[in-house]
Coordinates of N, CA and C in Angstrom, one line a residue:
M1 N 18.7 4.9 18.4 CA 19.6 4.1 17.4 C 20.3 5.2 16.8
K2 N 21.5 4.9 16.7 CA 22.7 5.7 16.0 C 22.8 6.0 14.5
K3 N 23.0 7.1 14.0 CA 23.1 7.2 12.6 C 23.7 6.1 11.6
K4 N 24.9 5.6 12.2 CA 25.4 4.4 11.4 C 24.7 3.3 11.2
E5 N 23.6 3.3 12.2 CA 22.9 1.9 12.1 C 21.6 2.1 11.4
I6 N 21.3 3.2 10.9 CA 20.0 3.6 10.4 C 20.4 3.4 8.9
K7 N 19.4 2.5 8.0 CA 19.5 2.2 6.7 C 18.3 3.0 5.8
I8 N 18.6 3.6 4.9 CA 17.7 4.4 4.0 C 17.7 3.7 2.6
L9 N 16.7 3.3 2.2 CA 16.7 2.6 0.9 C 16.0 3.9 0.1
L10 N 16.9 4.1 -1.0 CA 16.4 5.4 -1.9 C 16.2 4.8 -3.3
V11 N 15.0 5.0 -3.8 CA 14.4 4.5 -4.9 C 14.1 5.4 -6.1
D12 N 14.9 5.6 -7.1 CA 14.6 6.3 -8.2 C 15.4 5.9 -9.6
D13 N 14.6 6.0 -10.7 CA 15.2 5.6 -12.0 C 16.2 6.8 -12.5
E14 N 16.1 7.8 -11.9 CA 17.1 8.7 -12.4 C 18.7 8.8 -11.7
Q15 N 19.7 8.5 -12.3 CA 20.7 8.1 -11.6 C 21.3 9.6 -11.0
D16 N 21.0 10.7 -11.6 CA 21.6 11.8 -10.9 C 20.8 12.0 -9.4
I17 N 19.5 11.7 -9.4 CA 18.8 11.7 -7.9 C 19.3 10.9 -7.1
L18 N 19.8 9.6 -7.6 CA 20.5 8.5 -6.8 C 21.9 9.0 -6.1
E19 N 22.5 9.7 -7.0 CA 23.9 10.4 -6.7 C 23.8 11.4 -5.8
I20 N 23.0 12.6 -5.9 CA 23.1 13.7 -5.4 C 22.4 13.4 -4.0
V21 N 21.0 12.8 -4.0 CA 20.3 12.4 -2.5 C 21.1 11.5 -1.8
G22 N 21.5 10.5 -2.4 CA 22.6 9.5 -1.6 C 23.7 9.9 -1.2
Y23 N 24.3 11.0 -1.7 CA 25.5 11.3 -1.1 C 25.3 12.3 -0.1
N24 N 24.3 13.3 -0.2 CA 23.8 14.0 1.2 C 23.7 13.2 2.3
L25 N 22.7 12.3 1.9 CA 22.4 11.3 3.1 C 23.5 10.5 3.6
A26 N 24.4 10.1 3.0 CA 25.5 9.3 3.3 C 26.5 10.3 4.1
Q27 N 26.5 11.5 3.7 CA 27.2 12.5 4.5 C 27.2 12.9 5.7
E28 N 25.5 12.4 6.3 CA 25.3 12.7 7.5 C 25.4 11.3 8.2
G29 N 25.7 10.3 7.7 CA 26.4 9.3 8.3 C 25.3 8.0 8.2
Y30 N 24.3 8.0 7.5 CA 23.3 6.9 7.3 C 23.7 6.1 6.2
Q31 N 23.5 4.7 6.5 CA 23.7 3.7 5.3 C 22.7 3.9 4.4
V32 N 23.2 4.1 3.3 CA 22.3 4.3 2.0 C 22.2 3.3 1.1
I33 N 21.3 2.6 0.6 CA 21.0 1.5 -0.1 C 20.1 2.0 -1.5
T34 N 20.4 1.7 -2.7 CA 19.7 2.3 -3.9 C 19.0 1.2 -4.7
A35 N 17.9 1.7 -5.3 CA 17.4 0.7 -6.2 C 16.9 1.4 -7.3
T36 N 16.8 1.2 -8.7 CA 16.3 2.0 -9.8 C 15.0 1.9 -10.2
N37 N 14.2 0.9 -9.6 CA 12.7 0.5 -10.1 C 11.9 -0.1 -8.9
G38 N 10.9 -0.3 -9.1 CA 10.0 -0.9 -7.9 C 10.2 -2.3 -7.5
R39 N 10.3 -3.2 -8.5 CA 10.8 -4.6 -8.3 C 11.9 -4.7 -7.3
E40 N 13.1 -4.0 -7.8 CA 14.4 -4.0 -7.2 C 14.3 -3.6 -5.9
A41 N 13.3 -2.4 -5.5 CA 13.1 -2.0 -4.3 C 12.4 -2.9 -3.5
V42 N 11.6 -3.7 -3.8 CA 10.7 -4.5 -3.0 C 11.6 -5.9 -2.7
A43 N 12.7 -6.2 -3.4 CA 13.5 -7.2 -3.3 C 14.6 -6.8 -2.2
K44 N 15.1 -5.4 -2.4 CA 16.3 -4.8 -1.4 C 15.4 -4.7 -0.3
A45 N 14.3 -4.1 -0.2 CA 13.7 -3.9 1.3 C 13.5 -5.3 1.9
K46 N 13.3 -6.4 1.2 CA 13.2 -7.7 2.0 C 14.5 -8.2 2.5
K47 N 15.5 -7.7 1.7 CA 16.7 -8.2 2.1 C 17.6 -7.5 3.2
E48 N 17.4 -6.1 3.2 CA 18.3 -5.0 4.0 C 17.5 -4.5 5.3
L49 N 15.9 -4.7 5.0 CA 15.0 -4.3 6.1 C 15.6 -2.7 6.6
P50 N 15.4 -1.6 5.7 CA 15.4 -0.4 5.9 C 14.8 0.2 7.0
N51 N 15.2 1.1 7.4 CA 14.4 1.8 8.4 C 13.4 2.8 7.7
L52 N 14.1 3.5 6.7 CA 13.3 4.6 6.0 C 13.5 4.2 4.4
I53 N 12.4 4.4 3.6 CA 12.5 4.1 2.4 C 11.8 5.4 1.7
I54 N 12.6 5.9 0.7 CA 12.3 7.0 -0.1 C 12.0 6.6 -1.7
L55 N 10.8 6.8 -2.0 CA 10.3 6.0 -3.3 C 9.7 7.1 -4.3
D56 N 10.3 7.1 -5.5 CA 9.8 7.6 -6.8 C 8.5 7.1 -7.2
V57 N 7.7 7.8 -7.6 CA 6.3 7.2 -8.2 C 6.3 6.5 -9.6
M58 N 6.8 7.5 -10.5 CA 6.8 6.8 -11.9 C 8.1 6.2 -12.0
M59 N 8.3 5.2 -12.3 CA 9.4 4.1 -12.4 C 9.2 2.9 -13.5
P60 N 9.9 2.4 -13.9 CA 10.1 1.0 -14.9 C 9.9 0.0 -13.9
E61 N 9.0 -1.1 -14.9 CA 9.1 -2.4 -14.2 C 7.7 -2.4 -13.2
M62 N 7.9 -1.8 -12.0 CA 7.0 -1.6 -11.2 C 7.1 -0.3 -10.6
D63 N 6.0 0.6 -10.7 CA 6.0 1.9 -10.1 C 5.8 2.2 -8.7
G64 N 6.2 3.1 -8.1 CA 6.3 3.3 -6.8 C 5.1 2.9 -5.7
I65 N 3.8 3.4 -6.4 CA 2.6 2.8 -5.7 C 2.5 1.4 -5.5
E66 N 2.8 0.6 -6.3 CA 2.6 -0.8 -6.5 C 3.8 -1.2 -5.5
A67 N 5.0 -0.8 -5.6 CA 6.1 -1.2 -4.6 C 5.8 -1.0 -3.3
C68 N 5.1 0.1 -3.0 CA 5.1 0.4 -1.8 C 3.7 -0.4 -1.1
E69 N 2.8 -0.9 -1.9 CA 1.7 -1.9 -1.5 C 2.5 -3.1 -1.2
N70 N 3.2 -3.7 -2.1 CA 4.1 -5.0 -1.8 C 4.8 -4.8 -0.5
I71 N 5.7 -3.8 -0.3 CA 6.4 -3.6 1.1 C 5.8 -3.6 2.0
R72 N 4.4 -3.0 2.3 CA 3.7 -3.0 3.3 C 3.1 -4.3 3.7
K73 N 3.1 -5.5 2.7 CA 2.8 -6.9 3.1 C 3.9 -7.6 3.8
I74 N 4.9 -7.0 3.8 CA 6.0 -7.8 4.6 C 6.0 -7.2 5.8
P75 N 5.9 -8.2 6.8 CA 5.6 -8.4 8.4 C 6.8 -7.4 9.1
E76 N 8.1 -7.7 8.5 CA 9.2 -7.1 9.3 C 9.5 -5.5 8.7
L77 N 8.8 -5.1 8.0 CA 9.0 -3.9 7.8 C 7.6 -2.9 8.1
E78 N 7.0 -3.4 9.0 CA 5.7 -2.9 9.8 C 6.0 -1.6 10.0
N79 N 7.1 -1.3 10.7 CA 7.3 0.1 11.3 C 8.3 0.8 10.4
T80 N 8.5 0.3 9.2 CA 9.4 1.2 8.4 C 8.8 2.3 8.0
I81 N 9.5 3.7 7.9 CA 8.5 4.7 7.3 C 8.8 4.8 5.6
I82 N 8.0 5.0 5.1 CA 7.8 5.2 3.6 C 7.5 6.4 3.2
T83 N 8.2 7.2 2.5 CA 7.7 8.6 1.8 C 8.0 8.5 0.5
F84 N 7.1 9.2 -0.3 CA 7.6 9.3 -1.7 C 8.0 10.9 -1.8
L85 N 9.2 10.4 -3.1 CA 10.1 12.0 -3.3 C 9.5 11.9 -4.9
T86 N 8.8 12.6 -5.4 CA 8.6 12.6 -6.8 C 8.2 13.8 -7.3
A87 N 8.0 14.3 -8.7 CA 7.7 15.8 -9.0 C 6.3 15.6 -9.5
R88 N 5.4 14.6 -9.3 CA 4.0 14.4 -9.2 C 3.3 15.0 -8.1
S89 N 2.7 16.0 -8.0 CA 2.3 16.6 -6.9 C 1.0 16.8 -6.7
E90 N 0.3 16.2 -8.1 CA -1.4 16.1 -8.0 C -1.9 15.4 -6.9
D91 N -3.2 16.0 -6.5 CA -3.9 15.5 -5.3 C -4.2 14.0 -5.3
Y92 N -4.5 13.6 -6.5 CA -4.7 12.2 -6.8 C -3.6 11.4 -6.6
S93 N -2.6 11.9 -7.0 CA -1.2 11.1 -6.8 C -1.0 11.0 -5.3
Q94 N -1.1 12.1 -4.6 CA -0.7 12.0 -3.2 C -1.8 10.9 -2.5
L95 N -2.9 11.1 -2.8 CA -3.8 10.2 -2.0 C -3.7 8.7 -2.5
A96 N -3.1 8.6 -3.7 CA -3.0 7.1 -4.2 C -1.7 6.7 -3.3
G97 N -0.7 7.5 -3.0 CA 0.2 7.1 -2.2 C 0.0 6.7 -0.6
F98 N -0.8 7.7 -0.2 CA -1.1 7.3 1.1 C -2.3 6.0 1.1
D99 N -2.9 5.7 0.5 CA -3.7 4.6 0.3 C -2.9 3.6 0.2
A100 N -1.8 3.2 -0.6 CA -1.0 2.5 -0.6 C 0.0 2.1 0.7
G101 N -0.1 2.7 1.6 CA 0.7 2.9 2.8 C 1.5 3.8 3.1
A102 N 1.9 4.8 2.4 CA 3.0 5.8 2.6 C 2.7 6.5 3.9
D103 N 3.9 7.0 4.4 CA 4.0 7.7 5.8 C 3.8 9.3 5.4
D104 N 4.5 9.7 4.2 CA 4.6 11.1 3.9 C 4.8 11.2 2.4
Y105 N 5.1 12.4 1.9 CA 5.0 12.8 0.4 C 5.8 14.3 0.3
I106 N 7.1 13.7 -0.5 CA 8.0 15.0 -0.4 C 7.9 15.4 -2.1
A107 N 7.9 16.6 -2.5 CA 7.6 17.0 -4.0 C 8.9 17.6 -4.1
K108 N 9.6 17.1 -5.7 CA 10.7 17.4 -6.3 C 10.1 18.9 -6.8
P109 N 11.1 19.5 -7.1 CA 12.6 19.6 -6.9 C 12.5 19.8 -5.3
I110 N 13.6 19.5 -4.6 CA 14.0 20.0 -3.4 C 15.5 20.2 -2.9
K111 N 15.7 21.1 -2.3 CA 17.2 21.3 -1.9 C 17.8 20.2 -1.0
P112 N 18.9 19.7 -1.3 CA 19.3 18.7 -0.4 C 19.5 18.9 0.9
K113 N 19.8 20.0 1.6 CA 19.6 20.2 3.1 C 18.2 20.3 3.5
I114 N 17.3 20.6 2.8 CA 15.8 20.6 3.2 C 15.4 18.9 3.1
L115 N 16.0 18.3 2.0 CA 15.7 16.9 2.3 C 16.1 16.4 3.4
V116 N 17.5 16.6 3.9 CA 18.0 15.9 4.8 C 17.2 16.2 6.2
S117 N 16.8 17.5 6.3 CA 16.1 18.0 7.4 C 14.7 17.1 7.6
K118 N 13.9 17.0 6.2 CA 12.8 16.1 6.3 C 13.2 14.5 6.7
V119 N 14.1 14.1 6.2 CA 14.5 12.8 6.5 C 14.7 12.7 8.3
K120 N 15.3 13.7 8.9 CA 15.4 13.6 10.2 C 14.3 13.7 11.0
A121 N 13.3 14.1 10.3 CA 11.9 14.6 11.1 C 11.1 13.0 11.0
L122 N 11.1 12.4 9.9 CA 10.7 11.2 9.4 C 11.1 10.1 10.6
L123 N 12.5 10.2 10.5 CA 13.2 9.3 11.5 C 12.7 9.4 12.8
R124 N 12.5 10.9 13.5 CA 11.9 10.9 14.7 C 10.4 10.5 14.8
R125 N 9.8 10.4 13.8 CA 8.4 9.6 13.9 C 8.8 8.1 13.9
L126 N 9.6 7.6 13.5 CA 9.8 6.3 13.4 C 10.3 5.8 15.1
K127 N 11.0 6.7 15.5 CA 11.5 6.5 17.1 C 10.1 6.5 17.9
E128 N 9.3 7.3 17.6 CA 8.0 7.4 18.2 C 7.3 6.1 18.0
K129 N 7.1 5.7 16.7 CA 6.4 4.6 16.5 C 6.8 3.3 17.2
E130 N 8.1 3.3 17.1 CA 8.8 2.2 18.0 C 8.5 2.0 19.2
E131 N 8.6 3.1 19.8 CA 8.6 3.4 21.5 C 6.9 3.1 21.8
K132 N 6.1 3.1 21.0 CA 4.6 3.0 21.1 C 4.4 1.5 21.2
V133 N 5.2 0.6 20.6 CA 4.7 -0.8 20.6 C 5.1 -1.5 22.1
D134 N 4.1 -1.6 22.6 CA 4.3 -2.1 24.1 C 4.0 -3.6 24.0
V135 N 3.3 -4.3 23.1 CA 3.1 -5.5 23.0 C 3.0 -6.2 21.6
L136 N 3.9 -7.2 21.5 CA 4.2 -7.8 20.2 C 3.7 -9.2 20.3
N137 N 3.0 -9.4 18.9 CA 2.5 -10.7 18.9 C 3.1 -11.5 17.8
V138 N 4.1 -12.4 17.8 CA 4.8 -13.0 16.8 C 4.9 -14.5 17.1
N139 N 4.1 -15.1 15.8 CA 4.3 -16.5 15.9 C 3.3 -17.2 16.9
G140 N 2.2 -16.6 17.1 CA 1.4 -17.0 18.5 C 2.2 -16.6 19.9
I141 N 3.2 -15.8 19.8 CA 3.8 -15.7 21.2 C 3.4 -14.2 21.6
E142 N 2.7 -14.2 22.6 CA 2.6 -12.4 23.1 C 3.7 -12.0 23.9
I143 N 4.3 -10.8 23.7 CA 5.2 -10.3 24.7 C 4.8 -9.0 25.0
N144 N 4.6 -8.8 26.2 CA 4.2 -7.5 26.6 C 5.3 -6.9 27.5
R145 N 5.5 -5.7 26.9 CA 6.8 -5.1 27.5 C 6.3 -4.7 28.8
E146 N 5.1 -3.9 28.8 CA 4.7 -3.1 30.1 C 4.6 -3.9 31.3
E147 N 4.3 -5.2 31.0 CA 4.2 -6.1 32.2 C 5.2 -7.2 32.3
Y148 N 6.1 -6.9 31.3 CA 7.4 -8.1 31.4 C 6.9 -9.1 31.6
K149 N 5.8 -9.7 30.5 CA 5.2 -11.0 30.7 C 5.2 -11.7 29.2
I150 N 5.3 -12.8 29.1 CA 5.6 -13.8 28.0 C 4.4 -14.8 27.9
V151 N 3.5 -14.9 26.8 CA 2.4 -16.1 26.8 C 2.9 -16.9 25.7
K152 N 3.2 -18.1 25.8 CA 3.1 -18.9 24.5 C 2.3 -20.0 24.9
E153 N 1.3 -20.5 23.8 CA 0.4 -21.4 23.7 C -0.5 -21.5 25.1
G154 N -0.7 -20.3 25.5 CA -1.6 -20.1 26.8 C -0.8 -20.0 28.3
Q155 N 0.3 -20.5 27.9 CA 1.3 -20.7 29.3 C 2.2 -19.6 29.2
E156 N 2.0 -18.7 30.7 CA 2.9 -17.4 30.8 C 4.2 -17.8 31.4
I157 N 5.6 -17.4 30.6 CA 6.8 -17.7 30.7 C 7.6 -16.4 31.5
I158 N 7.8 -16.8 32.9 CA 8.5 -15.7 33.6 C 9.9 -15.7 33.2
L159 N 10.2 -14.6 32.9 CA 11.9 -14.3 32.5 C 12.3 -13.0 33.2
P160 N 13.7 -13.2 33.7 CA 14.4 -11.9 34.4 C 14.6 -10.9 33.3
R161 N 14.8 -9.6 34.0 CA 14.7 -8.6 33.3 C 15.4 -8.5 31.8
K162 N 16.6 -9.1 31.9 CA 17.8 -8.8 30.7 C 17.2 -9.9 29.8
E163 N 16.9 -11.2 30.2 CA 16.5 -12.0 29.2 C 15.3 -11.8 28.4
F164 N 14.3 -11.2 29.2 CA 12.9 -10.5 28.3 C 13.6 -9.2 27.4
E165 N 14.4 -8.5 28.1 CA 14.7 -7.5 27.0 C 15.3 -7.8 25.7
L166 N 16.1 -8.9 25.9 CA 17.0 -9.5 25.0 C 16.0 -10.1 24.0
F167 N 15.2 -11.0 24.5 CA 13.9 -11.8 23.7 C 13.2 -10.5 22.9
Y168 N 12.7 -9.6 23.5 CA 11.8 -8.5 23.0 C 12.7 -7.7 21.9
L169 N 13.9 -7.5 21.9 CA 14.8 -6.8 20.9 C 15.0 -7.8 19.8
L170 N 15.2 -9.0 19.8 CA 15.3 -9.9 18.5 C 13.9 -10.1 18.0
A171 N 13.0 -10.3 18.8 CA 11.3 -10.6 18.4 C 11.0 -9.4 17.6
S172 N 11.3 -8.2 17.8 CA 11.0 -6.8 17.4 C 11.0 -6.9 16.0
K173 N 12.1 -7.5 15.2 CA 12.6 -7.6 13.9 C 12.8 -9.0 13.4
P174 N 11.9 -10.1 13.4 CA 12.1 -11.2 12.8 C 13.1 -11.4 11.9
G175 N 14.2 -12.2 11.7 CA 14.7 -12.3 10.5 C 16.0 -11.3 10.5
K176 N 15.9 -10.3 11.3 CA 17.1 -9.4 11.4 C 18.3 -9.8 12.2
V177 N 19.4 -9.8 11.7 CA 20.6 -10.1 12.6 C 21.0 -9.1 13.3
F178 N 20.8 -9.0 14.7 CA 21.4 -8.1 15.7 C 22.7 -8.4 16.1
K179 N 23.9 -7.6 15.6 CA 25.2 -7.6 16.2 C 25.3 -7.7 17.6
R180 N 26.4 -8.2 18.0 CA 26.7 -8.1 19.3 C 27.0 -6.9 20.1
D181 N 27.3 -5.8 19.2 CA 27.5 -4.4 19.9 C 26.2 -3.8 20.2
E182 N 25.2 -4.1 19.3 CA 24.1 -3.5 19.2 C 23.3 -4.1 20.2
I183 N 23.3 -5.6 20.7 CA 22.7 -6.2 21.4 C 23.2 -5.4 22.8
L184 N 24.5 -5.5 23.1 CA 24.9 -4.9 24.4 C 24.4 -3.4 24.3
D185 N 24.5 -2.7 23.3 CA 24.1 -1.2 23.4 C 22.4 -1.1 24.0
K186 N 21.5 -1.7 23.3 CA 20.1 -1.6 23.6 C 19.7 -2.5 24.6
V187 N 20.5 -3.4 25.1 CA 19.8 -4.3 26.5 C 20.6 -3.7 27.7
W188 N 21.8 -3.9 27.6 CA 22.8 -3.4 28.8 C 23.0 -2.1 29.0
G189 N 23.1 -1.3 27.7 CA 23.7 0.2 27.6 C 24.8 0.5 28.5
N190 N 25.0 1.4 29.4 CA 26.0 1.9 30.1 C 26.0 1.1 31.7
E191 N 25.0 0.3 31.9 CA 24.7 -0.1 33.1 C 26.0 -0.6 33.9
V192 N 26.5 -1.7 33.2 CA 27.6 -2.5 33.6 C 28.5 -2.6 32.3
I193 N 29.7 -3.0 32.8 CA 30.5 -3.5 31.7 C 30.6 -5.1 31.8
V194 N 30.1 -5.5 30.3 CA 29.7 -6.7 30.2 C 30.5 -7.5 28.7
G195 N 30.8 -8.5 28.9 CA 31.2 -9.2 27.6 C 30.2 -10.1 26.5
G196 N 30.7 -10.5 25.3 CA 30.0 -10.9 24.6 C 29.4 -12.4 25.1
R197 N 30.2 -12.9 26.2 CA 29.9 -14.0 26.6 C 28.5 -14.2 27.4
T198 N 28.3 -12.9 28.0 CA 27.1 -12.5 28.6 C 25.8 -12.8 27.6
I199 N 26.0 -12.4 26.5 CA 24.9 -12.4 25.5 C 24.7 -13.9 25.4
D200 N 25.7 -14.9 25.1 CA 25.8 -16.3 24.6 C 25.1 -17.0 26.0
V201 N 25.1 -16.6 27.0 CA 24.8 -17.3 28.1 C 22.9 -16.9 28.4
H202 N 22.6 -15.6 28.0 CA 21.4 -15.2 28.1 C 20.5 -16.0 27.0
I203 N 21.2 -16.1 25.8 CA 20.5 -16.8 24.7 C 20.2 -18.2 25.0
R204 N 21.3 -19.0 25.6 CA 21.3 -20.3 26.0 C 19.9 -20.6 27.0
K205 N 19.8 -19.6 27.9 CA 18.6 -19.6 28.8 C 17.1 -19.4 27.9
L206 N 17.4 -18.4 27.1 CA 16.1 -18.3 26.4 C 15.7 -19.6 25.5
R207 N 16.8 -20.3 24.8 CA 16.4 -21.4 24.2 C 15.7 -22.5 24.9
E208 N 16.3 -22.4 26.5 CA 15.8 -23.4 27.1 C 14.2 -23.2 27.5
K209 N 13.9 -21.9 27.6 CA 12.8 -21.5 28.0 C 11.6 -21.3 27.1
I210 N 12.1 -20.6 25.8 CA 11.0 -20.6 24.6 C 11.0 -21.5 23.7
G211 N 12.3 -22.0 23.2 CA 12.7 -23.1 22.2 C 13.9 -22.6 21.5
D212 N 14.4 -23.7 21.4 CA 15.7 -23.7 20.8 C 15.6 -23.4 19.2
D213 N 14.7 -23.9 18.4 CA 14.5 -23.6 17.0 C 14.3 -22.1 16.8
F214 N 14.0 -21.2 17.6 CA 13.8 -19.8 17.4 C 15.1 -19.0 17.1
F215 N 16.1 -19.4 18.0 CA 17.1 -18.4 18.1 C 18.3 -19.0 16.9
K216 N 18.7 -18.1 16.1 CA 19.7 -18.7 15.1 C 21.1 -17.8 15.5
T217 N 22.2 -18.6 15.7 CA 23.5 -17.8 15.6 C 24.4 -17.4 14.4
I218 N 24.4 -16.4 14.5 CA 25.2 -15.9 13.2 C 26.7 -15.8 13.2
K219 N 27.7 -16.8 13.3 CA 28.7 -16.9 13.6 C 29.8 -15.7 13.5
G220 N 30.2 -15.1 14.9 CA 31.2 -13.8 14.2 C 30.4 -12.8 14.3
V221 N 29.1 -12.9 14.2 CA 28.1 -11.4 14.1 C 27.3 -11.3 14.9
G222 N 26.2 -12.2 15.5 CA 25.5 -12.0 16.4 C 24.4 -13.0 16.5
Y223 N 23.0 -12.5 16.6 CA 21.9 -13.6 16.8 C 20.6 -12.7 15.8
K224 N 19.8 -13.6 15.6 CA 18.5 -13.3 15.0 C 17.6 -14.3 15.4
I225 N 16.2 -14.0 15.4 CA 15.1 -14.8 15.4 C 14.4 -15.2 14.2
E226 N 14.1 -16.4 14.2 CA 13.1 -16.8 13.0 C 12.2 -17.6 13.2
F227 N 11.0 -17.2 13.0 CA 9.7 -17.8 13.4 C 9.2 -18.9 12.2
N228 N 8.9 -19.8 12.3 CA 8.1 -20.7 11.7 C 6.8 -20.4 11.3
E229 N 6.4 -20.4 10.0 CA 5.0 -20.1 9.8 C 3.9 -20.8 10.6
I230 N 2.8 -20.3 11.1 CA 2.0 -21.1 11.9 C 0.3 -20.9 11.2

C-alpha cells in the first residue's frame, strides 16, 4: 500500500496536538483525518475506514477507551491498528487501553520525528496483519486465499485467478470503495498493461457467479462490495 493511500485518524481534544502531529504525518504523505472527541472519532472511523487510529484517552463526550471499544465492534475495521497517544502513562490506564482493543500505547510528550517512526512501525504491523489473513468469512461466504477456493451456501465456486483476486480484494473490506487505479495495482500490478474495461468484464463475471446484489458500481470511481446482514 502506498503512503498516499494510507488513512490515519488522529483524535485529540487539544487543537495544537492535532495541528502539530497532523502536519508531520501529512508531510510524510499520509491522508490525515482529525476528530476532537471519542464520539466524533467513532463516526469518522465508520465513514473513512482508516488504516491507523491514534487516540487520546481523556476527551469530552466519549473518552478514548470507550471509543476504542466501539470502533472494535465495527467489522470493516477489524484489521485497523489503534494506538493511544496520551499523557496518562499509569499502568492501569495502559491496561484499560489494551483491554479495550488497542494495539499499542504512546506516551506524551513525544518528538514529532519519533512519533512518525512509531507510526511507520505500526503500519508495518498492519501489513503483516493483512498478509496473514488467508481465509475470509463474509456473509456466509468462505474465501480461501491459500486454495483459491470460494464456498457459498455449501457449494464450491471455481473462479479464474484474476476473478478470485478481485473478489478477495473487494471482500477484504466490505463497504470500502476501491478505485480503479487501486484495483489495477493490487490485482494486475505490473504484469500486463490493462485498461479499466478489463475490471468491468471481471466484475460482470463475478456478478454472474457470486450474485449481482453484492457488487456496487460507483460511477467514475470504482467498485465496492456490500453484504446484506444474515
